[in-house]
Amino acid sequence: MSDVARAAGVSAATVSRALRGEPGVSEATRRYVTEVAKRMRYAIARDASSLAGGRRYAVAVLAADVGRGDLLAGAEGALRGAGYDVLLYVLRDADARARFFEELPLGRRVDGVLALAPDLADAEVAALASLEVPVARVREDDLRASVRTAVDHLVGLGHRDVALVLADDESYDDVLVAAGLEVRPEWTVWSSPTVAGGEQAVDALLDGERPPTAVVAVGGEVALGLLLRLRRDGREVPRDVSLVALDGGDLVRAVGVTAVEVAWRERGEHAVSALLAGLRGEEAESEPPAPRLVVRDSTGPVG
C-alpha cells in the first residue's frame, strides 16, 4: 500500500479509504488512486478488509436475461474495476423470478444489489430492502421521451403525417399534438415486437387513402420488418417514407435505420456509481445518460 501511496502522491490512509470505497475521499482522487493501483497490480487483502470493516467486496447483479449485453458488460466492468466480485442471478422467467425472491439466496454474502431486471414489484422491492444493503436499479425507459425525440426529428425534416408502430397499448397522442401534428387513429398501430409484426403494420398504415410520410417503430425488429416490406412493395426509404426506430441496437445500425438509442453500457456504469455512492453513505450526484438520436440513411426531408 505504501508503494501505491508514493506513486499516487497521497497518504497510505487515503489509498486505503479510496480502494475500500470509504467516505472522506473525493471521487476524482478515488478514480486516480484506483488507476495507479491497477497499474501496479495492487490488490486489496479481502479477508483482512472484511474482518476490519464488515465488507465482503461482492455485489449481486439481478438480470432479467443476458440479451442486453452492453448493460451487463458496463455494470460488471465497473464493479470489477472498483474491486468487487459479481454474483450474477439471471431471472429469465416468472418461475425463476418467483423462486429467487422466495428463497432470497443472498443472505449476508453481498455488500449491495444491482437490479438490471425490469421494474420490480412492491413485494420484490421490500424483499431486497430486507437485506439492509444498498440497492441500485436500472429501469426501462419511459418511451415517451424517445417518441418525442423521434417526432421532433421528423418534424424538423418537414413531416406532418407521422405514424407510430408500438408494442403496447399506451397512447402517445399528446406527443403528436405537442409537436403540432394531426392525430389520426389509423396511424397508431400496435404490433408484436418482431420482424413479422413490422411487415404486417405496413398493410395497416400505408394502404389507405392518405398514407403517412414517416413512421416511428418501437424497436429494431419492427423497424427491419417495415423496411423489408416497404422495399418489396417498391417504396423507397426515405424518399417515399422516412423511418425511425426506438432503440434497436446492432440490428438498426446494420441496416442504416435512424434510431433513438439508449447508451446501455453507460447506464450500467452509472448504476454502479450510484450503488458505490450508497455503500459510502452518499447520494448519487448525476442522472443516467439520456437517449440520443443517431441519424442514418432512413430519414430525409418530406417529398
mmCIF file of C-alpha atoms in Angstrom:
data_model
loop_
_atom_site.group_PDB
_atom_site.id
_atom_site.type_symbol
_atom_site.label_atom_id
_atom_site.label_comp_id
_atom_site.label_asym_id
_atom_site.label_seq_id
_atom_site.Cartn_x
_atom_site.Cartn_y
_atom_site.Cartn_z
ATOM 1 C CA MET A 1 0.000 0.000 0.000
ATOM 2 C CA SER A 2 2.844 2.372 0.781
ATOM 3 C CA ASP A 3 4.194 1.881 -2.761
ATOM 4 C CA VAL A 4 0.824 2.879 -4.229
ATOM 5 C CA ALA A 5 0.699 5.904 -1.925
ATOM 6 C CA ARG A 6 4.146 7.098 -3.082
ATOM 7 C CA ALA A 7 3.274 6.579 -6.758
ATOM 8 C CA ALA A 8 -0.024 8.441 -6.392
ATOM 9 C CA GLY A 9 1.415 11.191 -4.195
ATOM 10 C CA VAL A 10 -1.101 10.641 -1.382
ATOM 11 C CA SER A 11 -1.021 9.122 2.076
ATOM 12 C CA ALA A 12 -1.402 5.399 2.751
ATOM 13 C CA ALA A 13 -4.604 6.201 4.651
ATOM 14 C CA THR A 14 -6.036 7.874 1.536
ATOM 15 C CA VAL A 15 -5.114 4.812 -0.541
ATOM 16 C CA SER A 16 -6.832 2.567 1.982
ATOM 17 C CA ARG A 17 -10.029 4.649 2.031
ATOM 18 C CA ALA A 18 -10.084 5.029 -1.752
ATOM 19 C CA LEU A 19 -9.671 1.324 -2.511
ATOM 20 C CA ARG A 20 -12.192 0.286 0.109
ATOM 21 C CA GLY A 21 -14.847 2.754 -1.070
ATOM 22 C CA GLU A 22 -14.923 4.523 2.273
ATOM 23 C CA PRO A 23 -16.015 8.161 2.752
ATOM 24 C CA GLY A 24 -13.582 11.029 3.079
ATOM 25 C CA VAL A 25 -12.063 10.776 -0.405
ATOM 26 C CA SER A 26 -13.178 12.766 -3.447
ATOM 27 C CA GLU A 27 -14.416 10.810 -6.464
ATOM 28 C CA ALA A 28 -11.575 12.184 -8.597
ATOM 29 C CA THR A 29 -8.967 11.032 -6.061
ATOM 30 C CA ARG A 30 -10.679 7.654 -5.746
ATOM 31 C CA ARG A 31 -10.525 7.108 -9.510
ATOM 32 C CA TYR A 32 -6.898 8.235 -9.694
ATOM 33 C CA VAL A 33 -5.757 6.005 -6.838
ATOM 34 C CA THR A 34 -7.655 3.046 -8.317
ATOM 35 C CA GLU A 35 -5.926 3.528 -11.669
ATOM 36 C CA VAL A 36 -2.489 3.754 -10.022
ATOM 37 C CA ALA A 37 -3.217 0.594 -8.019
ATOM 38 C CA LYS A 38 -4.293 -1.219 -11.192
ATOM 39 C CA ARG A 39 -1.100 -0.268 -12.991
ATOM 40 C CA MET A 40 0.925 -1.551 -10.042
ATOM 41 C CA ARG A 41 -1.192 -4.722 -9.849
ATOM 42 C CA TYR A 42 -2.054 -3.941 -6.244
ATOM 43 C CA ALA A 43 -4.935 -5.926 -4.765
ATOM 44 C CA ILE A 44 -6.797 -5.334 -1.519
ATOM 45 C CA ALA A 45 -6.436 -8.100 1.020
ATOM 46 C CA ARG A 46 -10.100 -9.014 1.027
ATOM 47 C CA ASP A 47 -10.178 -11.197 4.134
ATOM 48 C CA ALA A 48 -8.497 -8.568 6.277
ATOM 49 C CA SER A 49 -10.723 -5.849 4.838
ATOM 50 C CA SER A 50 -13.832 -7.845 5.568
ATOM 51 C CA LEU A 51 -12.801 -8.518 9.132
ATOM 52 C CA ALA A 52 -11.926 -4.871 9.716
ATOM 53 C CA GLY A 53 -14.845 -3.165 8.035
ATOM 54 C CA GLY A 54 -17.562 -5.757 7.535
ATOM 55 C CA ARG A 55 -17.218 -5.582 3.726
ATOM 56 C CA ARG A 56 -17.450 -8.670 1.549
ATOM 57 C CA TYR A 57 -16.475 -6.917 -1.688
ATOM 58 C CA ALA A 58 -19.225 -8.699 -3.583
ATOM 59 C CA VAL A 59 -22.322 -7.319 -5.307
ATOM 60 C CA ALA A 60 -25.357 -9.276 -6.502
ATOM 61 C CA VAL A 61 -26.449 -8.374 -10.030
ATOM 62 C CA LEU A 62 -30.023 -9.313 -10.976
ATOM 63 C CA ALA A 63 -30.693 -9.518 -14.720
ATOM 64 C CA ALA A 64 -33.961 -10.360 -16.454
ATOM 65 C CA ASP A 65 -31.875 -12.012 -19.180
ATOM 66 C CA VAL A 66 -28.437 -11.585 -20.713
ATOM 67 C CA GLY A 67 -29.755 -10.228 -24.009
ATOM 68 C CA ARG A 68 -28.892 -6.600 -23.272
ATOM 69 C CA GLY A 69 -25.205 -7.367 -23.172
ATOM 70 C CA ASP A 70 -23.945 -3.774 -23.160
ATOM 71 C CA LEU A 71 -25.850 -3.017 -19.953
ATOM 72 C CA LEU A 72 -24.498 -6.071 -18.156
ATOM 73 C CA ALA A 73 -20.976 -5.559 -19.509
ATOM 74 C CA GLY A 74 -20.925 -1.932 -18.378
ATOM 75 C CA ALA A 75 -22.095 -2.844 -14.878
ATOM 76 C CA GLU A 76 -19.780 -5.821 -14.485
ATOM 77 C CA GLY A 77 -16.734 -3.932 -15.758
ATOM 78 C CA ALA A 78 -17.360 -1.017 -13.406
ATOM 79 C CA LEU A 79 -17.833 -3.326 -10.406
ATOM 80 C CA ARG A 80 -14.716 -5.363 -11.084
ATOM 81 C CA GLY A 81 -12.772 -2.153 -11.714
ATOM 82 C CA ALA A 82 -13.827 -0.981 -8.245
ATOM 83 C CA GLY A 83 -12.605 -4.255 -6.724
ATOM 84 C CA TYR A 84 -15.934 -6.055 -6.295
ATOM 85 C CA ASP A 85 -16.784 -9.624 -7.217
ATOM 86 C CA VAL A 86 -20.044 -10.124 -9.129
ATOM 87 C CA LEU A 87 -22.705 -12.681 -8.200
ATOM 88 C CA LEU A 88 -24.974 -12.863 -11.254
ATOM 89 C CA TYR A 89 -28.582 -14.063 -10.916
ATOM 90 C CA VAL A 90 -30.472 -14.411 -14.215
ATOM 91 C CA LEU A 91 -34.233 -14.147 -13.576
ATOM 92 C CA ARG A 92 -35.128 -15.387 -17.029
ATOM 93 C CA ASP A 93 -38.815 -16.209 -16.476
ATOM 94 C CA ALA A 94 -41.613 -15.793 -13.950
ATOM 95 C CA ASP A 95 -40.796 -19.074 -12.167
ATOM 96 C CA ALA A 96 -37.118 -18.230 -11.749
ATOM 97 C CA ARG A 97 -38.004 -14.764 -10.533
ATOM 98 C CA ALA A 98 -40.576 -16.027 -8.021
ATOM 99 C CA ARG A 99 -38.174 -18.689 -6.734
ATOM 100 C CA PHE A 100 -35.380 -16.149 -6.264
ATOM 101 C CA PHE A 101 -37.494 -13.754 -4.223
ATOM 102 C CA GLU A 102 -38.985 -16.579 -2.150
ATOM 103 C CA GLU A 103 -35.579 -18.011 -1.260
ATOM 104 C CA LEU A 104 -33.588 -14.753 -1.428
ATOM 105 C CA PRO A 105 -30.300 -16.657 -1.512
ATOM 106 C CA LEU A 106 -28.078 -13.610 -0.962
ATOM 107 C CA GLY A 107 -28.073 -13.800 2.813
ATOM 108 C CA ARG A 108 -25.061 -11.929 4.145
ATOM 109 C CA ARG A 109 -22.922 -12.666 1.114
ATOM 110 C CA VAL A 110 -23.043 -9.258 -0.601
ATOM 111 C CA ASP A 111 -22.464 -5.586 0.154
ATOM 112 C CA GLY A 112 -25.127 -4.383 -2.287
ATOM 113 C CA VAL A 113 -27.569 -5.329 -5.030
ATOM 114 C CA LEU A 114 -27.727 -4.018 -8.598
ATOM 115 C CA ALA A 115 -31.075 -4.784 -10.268
ATOM 116 C CA LEU A 116 -30.936 -4.761 -14.063
ATOM 117 C CA ALA A 117 -34.291 -6.535 -14.252
ATOM 118 C CA PRO A 118 -37.483 -4.816 -15.453
ATOM 119 C CA ASP A 119 -39.363 -2.750 -12.902
ATOM 120 C CA LEU A 120 -39.644 -4.618 -9.615
ATOM 121 C CA ALA A 121 -42.974 -5.267 -7.908
ATOM 122 C CA ASP A 122 -43.529 -3.699 -4.486
ATOM 123 C CA ALA A 123 -43.083 -7.061 -2.768
ATOM 124 C CA GLU A 124 -39.778 -7.604 -4.575
ATOM 125 C CA VAL A 125 -38.529 -4.148 -3.585
ATOM 126 C CA ALA A 126 -39.460 -4.934 0.031
ATOM 127 C CA ALA A 127 -37.632 -8.273 -0.146
ATOM 128 C CA LEU A 128 -34.423 -6.582 -1.303
ATOM 129 C CA ALA A 129 -34.820 -3.874 1.353
ATOM 130 C CA SER A 130 -34.899 -6.600 3.999
ATOM 131 C CA LEU A 131 -31.264 -7.377 3.179
ATOM 132 C CA GLU A 132 -30.352 -3.958 4.611
ATOM 133 C CA VAL A 133 -27.741 -3.246 1.930
ATOM 134 C CA PRO A 134 -27.743 -0.510 -0.743
ATOM 135 C CA VAL A 135 -29.808 -1.331 -3.840
ATOM 136 C CA ALA A 136 -29.442 0.407 -7.213
ATOM 137 C CA ARG A 137 -31.795 -0.182 -10.143
ATOM 138 C CA VAL A 138 -31.766 0.385 -13.884
ATOM 139 C CA ARG A 139 -35.321 0.924 -15.053
ATOM 140 C CA GLU A 140 -36.617 0.532 -18.579
ATOM 141 C CA ASP A 141 -37.003 3.981 -20.114
ATOM 142 C CA ASP A 142 -40.342 5.669 -20.408
ATOM 143 C CA LEU A 143 -40.797 5.531 -24.175
ATOM 144 C CA ARG A 144 -42.436 8.948 -24.175
ATOM 145 C CA ALA A 145 -39.097 10.784 -24.208
ATOM 146 C CA SER A 146 -37.826 8.611 -27.070
ATOM 147 C CA VAL A 147 -41.027 9.087 -29.089
ATOM 148 C CA ARG A 148 -40.755 12.839 -28.568
ATOM 149 C CA THR A 149 -37.140 12.858 -29.799
ATOM 150 C CA ALA A 150 -38.081 10.855 -32.907
ATOM 151 C CA VAL A 151 -41.117 13.022 -33.700
ATOM 152 C CA ASP A 152 -39.144 16.257 -33.253
ATOM 153 C CA HIS A 153 -36.531 14.971 -35.706
ATOM 154 C CA LEU A 154 -39.177 14.154 -38.310
ATOM 155 C CA VAL A 155 -40.970 17.473 -37.851
ATOM 156 C CA GLY A 156 -37.639 19.212 -38.372
ATOM 157 C CA LEU A 157 -37.442 17.457 -41.743
ATOM 158 C CA GLY A 158 -40.872 18.820 -42.694
ATOM 159 C CA HIS A 159 -43.003 15.743 -41.970
ATOM 160 C CA ARG A 160 -46.552 16.442 -40.813
ATOM 161 C CA ASP A 161 -48.066 12.971 -41.293
ATOM 162 C CA VAL A 162 -46.313 10.743 -38.751
ATOM 163 C CA ALA A 163 -47.419 7.235 -37.768
ATOM 164 C CA LEU A 164 -46.462 5.174 -34.712
ATOM 165 C CA VAL A 165 -45.958 1.395 -34.577
ATOM 166 C CA LEU A 166 -45.963 0.374 -30.900
ATOM 167 C CA ALA A 167 -45.708 -2.819 -28.878
ATOM 168 C CA ASP A 168 -48.184 -1.890 -26.146
ATOM 169 C CA ASP A 169 -51.487 -0.087 -25.957
ATOM 170 C CA GLU A 170 -50.219 3.150 -24.408
ATOM 171 C CA SER A 171 -51.210 6.317 -26.250
ATOM 172 C CA TYR A 172 -48.710 8.952 -27.366
ATOM 173 C CA ASP A 173 -51.246 11.270 -28.967
ATOM 174 C CA ASP A 174 -50.153 14.040 -26.598
ATOM 175 C CA VAL A 175 -46.632 13.890 -28.054
ATOM 176 C CA LEU A 176 -48.002 14.328 -31.578
ATOM 177 C CA VAL A 177 -50.309 17.172 -30.514
ATOM 178 C CA ALA A 178 -47.458 18.950 -28.695
ATOM 179 C CA ALA A 179 -45.462 18.799 -31.944
ATOM 180 C CA GLY A 180 -48.355 20.427 -33.814
ATOM 181 C CA LEU A 181 -49.294 17.243 -35.705
ATOM 182 C CA GLU A 182 -52.693 15.852 -36.582
ATOM 183 C CA VAL A 183 -53.726 12.732 -34.672
ATOM 184 C CA ARG A 184 -55.316 10.094 -36.888
ATOM 185 C CA PRO A 185 -56.344 6.858 -35.123
ATOM 186 C CA GLU A 186 -55.391 4.711 -38.121
ATOM 187 C CA TRP A 187 -51.811 5.991 -37.861
ATOM 188 C CA THR A 188 -51.205 4.312 -34.485
ATOM 189 C CA VAL A 189 -50.724 0.573 -34.866
ATOM 190 C CA TRP A 190 -49.922 -1.949 -32.148
ATOM 191 C CA SER A 191 -47.627 -4.720 -33.315
ATOM 192 C CA SER A 192 -45.795 -7.736 -31.959
ATOM 193 C CA PRO A 193 -42.128 -6.748 -31.393
ATOM 194 C CA THR A 194 -40.960 -8.874 -34.331
ATOM 195 C CA VAL A 195 -39.932 -8.581 -37.972
ATOM 196 C CA ALA A 196 -43.272 -10.151 -38.974
ATOM 197 C CA GLY A 197 -45.105 -7.582 -36.856
ATOM 198 C CA GLY A 198 -43.357 -4.750 -38.697
ATOM 199 C CA GLU A 199 -44.203 -6.278 -42.076
ATOM 200 C CA GLN A 200 -47.869 -6.601 -41.153
ATOM 201 C CA ALA A 201 -48.005 -2.997 -39.941
ATOM 202 C CA VAL A 202 -47.365 -1.796 -43.499
ATOM 203 C CA ASP A 203 -50.780 -3.058 -44.579
ATOM 204 C CA ALA A 204 -52.486 -1.087 -41.831
ATOM 205 C CA LEU A 205 -50.519 2.113 -42.333
ATOM 206 C CA LEU A 206 -49.715 2.624 -45.974
ATOM 207 C CA ASP A 207 -52.576 1.144 -47.964
ATOM 208 C CA GLY A 208 -55.122 3.798 -47.009
ATOM 209 C CA GLU A 209 -56.236 6.863 -48.949
ATOM 210 C CA ARG A 210 -53.748 9.096 -47.107
ATOM 211 C CA PRO A 211 -50.603 7.221 -46.051
ATOM 212 C CA PRO A 212 -48.168 8.828 -43.590
ATOM 213 C CA THR A 213 -44.845 10.154 -44.824
ATOM 214 C CA ALA A 214 -42.921 8.916 -41.781
ATOM 215 C CA VAL A 215 -43.131 6.047 -39.293
ATOM 216 C CA VAL A 216 -41.712 5.670 -35.780
ATOM 217 C CA ALA A 217 -41.215 1.972 -34.886
ATOM 218 C CA VAL A 218 -40.919 0.667 -31.343
ATOM 219 C CA GLY A 219 -37.754 -1.390 -31.837
ATOM 220 C CA GLY A 220 -35.177 -2.817 -34.189
ATOM 221 C CA GLU A 221 -37.017 -5.935 -35.353
ATOM 222 C CA VAL A 222 -40.212 -3.996 -36.062
ATOM 223 C CA ALA A 223 -38.225 -1.364 -37.970
ATOM 224 C CA LEU A 224 -36.494 -4.081 -40.010
ATOM 225 C CA GLY A 225 -39.867 -5.633 -40.877
ATOM 226 C CA LEU A 226 -41.174 -2.265 -42.036
ATOM 227 C CA LEU A 227 -38.046 -1.638 -44.100
ATOM 228 C CA LEU A 228 -38.112 -5.029 -45.828
ATOM 229 C CA ARG A 229 -41.818 -4.845 -46.643
ATOM 230 C CA LEU A 230 -41.575 -1.292 -47.952
ATOM 231 C CA ARG A 231 -38.773 -2.309 -50.279
ATOM 232 C CA ARG A 232 -40.687 -5.360 -51.516
ATOM 233 C CA ASP A 233 -43.656 -3.101 -52.260
ATOM 234 C CA GLY A 234 -41.458 -0.812 -54.366
ATOM 235 C CA ARG A 235 -41.393 2.072 -51.876
ATOM 236 C CA GLU A 236 -38.086 3.778 -51.234
ATOM 237 C CA VAL A 237 -36.833 4.750 -47.787
ATOM 238 C CA PRO A 238 -36.533 7.655 -47.135
ATOM 239 C CA ARG A 239 -37.789 9.121 -50.435
ATOM 240 C CA ASP A 240 -41.320 7.746 -50.001
ATOM 241 C CA VAL A 241 -41.359 7.028 -46.267
ATOM 242 C CA SER A 242 -38.929 8.040 -43.529
ATOM 243 C CA LEU A 243 -38.333 5.527 -40.737
ATOM 244 C CA VAL A 244 -37.091 5.942 -37.147
ATOM 245 C CA ALA A 245 -36.552 3.114 -34.653
ATOM 246 C CA LEU A 246 -36.754 3.440 -30.888
ATOM 247 C CA ASP A 247 -33.530 1.716 -29.859
ATOM 248 C CA GLY A 248 -32.759 -1.499 -31.731
ATOM 249 C CA GLY A 249 -29.015 -1.740 -31.178
ATOM 250 C CA ASP A 250 -26.809 -3.530 -33.671
ATOM 251 C CA LEU A 251 -29.727 -4.503 -35.893
ATOM 252 C CA VAL A 252 -30.716 -0.966 -36.859
ATOM 253 C CA ARG A 253 -27.071 0.034 -37.201
ATOM 254 C CA ALA A 254 -26.501 -2.796 -39.661
ATOM 255 C CA VAL A 255 -29.367 -1.754 -41.951
ATOM 256 C CA GLY A 256 -28.833 2.009 -41.619
ATOM 257 C CA VAL A 257 -32.011 2.983 -39.749
ATOM 258 C CA THR A 258 -32.135 6.284 -37.871
ATOM 259 C CA ALA A 259 -32.671 5.480 -34.191
ATOM 260 C CA VAL A 260 -33.199 6.966 -30.760
ATOM 261 C CA GLU A 261 -30.600 4.907 -28.933
ATOM 262 C CA VAL A 262 -30.011 4.261 -25.251
ATOM 263 C CA ALA A 263 -26.393 4.163 -24.082
ATOM 264 C CA TRP A 264 -26.822 0.886 -22.180
ATOM 265 C CA ARG A 265 -23.164 0.352 -21.272
ATOM 266 C CA GLU A 266 -23.034 3.853 -19.791
ATOM 267 C CA ARG A 267 -26.314 3.143 -17.984
ATOM 268 C CA GLY A 268 -24.712 0.113 -16.355
ATOM 269 C CA GLU A 269 -21.659 2.118 -15.321
ATOM 270 C CA HIS A 270 -23.853 4.905 -13.942
ATOM 271 C CA ALA A 271 -25.882 2.436 -11.873
ATOM 272 C CA VAL A 272 -22.679 1.065 -10.350
ATOM 273 C CA SER A 273 -21.579 4.610 -9.473
ATOM 274 C CA ALA A 274 -24.898 5.113 -7.677
ATOM 275 C CA LEU A 275 -24.501 1.819 -5.829
ATOM 276 C CA LEU A 276 -20.937 2.614 -4.738
ATOM 277 C CA ALA A 277 -22.111 6.024 -3.544
ATOM 278 C CA GLY A 278 -24.717 4.233 -1.435
ATOM 279 C CA LEU A 279 -22.037 1.982 0.033
ATOM 280 C CA ARG A 280 -20.148 5.129 1.065
ATOM 281 C CA GLY A 281 -23.287 6.603 2.600
ATOM 282 C CA GLU A 282 -23.512 9.280 -0.110
ATOM 283 C CA GLU A 283 -26.189 10.326 -2.587
ATOM 284 C CA ALA A 284 -25.764 9.690 -6.318
ATOM 285 C CA GLU A 285 -24.833 13.007 -7.924
ATOM 286 C CA SER A 286 -25.944 12.657 -11.547
ATOM 287 C CA GLU A 287 -28.766 11.480 -13.790
ATOM 288 C CA PRO A 288 -28.301 8.475 -16.095
ATOM 289 C CA PRO A 289 -27.362 9.291 -19.701
ATOM 290 C CA ALA A 290 -30.371 10.265 -21.808
ATOM 291 C CA PRO A 291 -31.361 8.537 -25.068
ATOM 292 C CA ARG A 292 -29.720 10.128 -28.115
ATOM 293 C CA LEU A 293 -30.759 10.478 -31.735
ATOM 294 C CA VAL A 294 -28.434 8.822 -34.264
ATOM 295 C CA VAL A 295 -29.299 9.910 -37.811
ATOM 296 C CA ARG A 296 -28.675 7.377 -40.586
ATOM 297 C CA ASP A 297 -29.988 6.778 -44.114
ATOM 298 C CA SER A 298 -33.632 6.027 -43.322
ATOM 299 C CA THR A 299 -34.823 9.607 -42.722
ATOM 300 C CA GLY A 300 -34.893 12.579 -45.059
ATOM 301 C CA PRO A 301 -36.934 15.668 -45.970
ATOM 302 C CA VAL A 302 -40.578 15.119 -46.804
ATOM 303 C CA GLY A 303 -41.068 14.576 -50.549
#
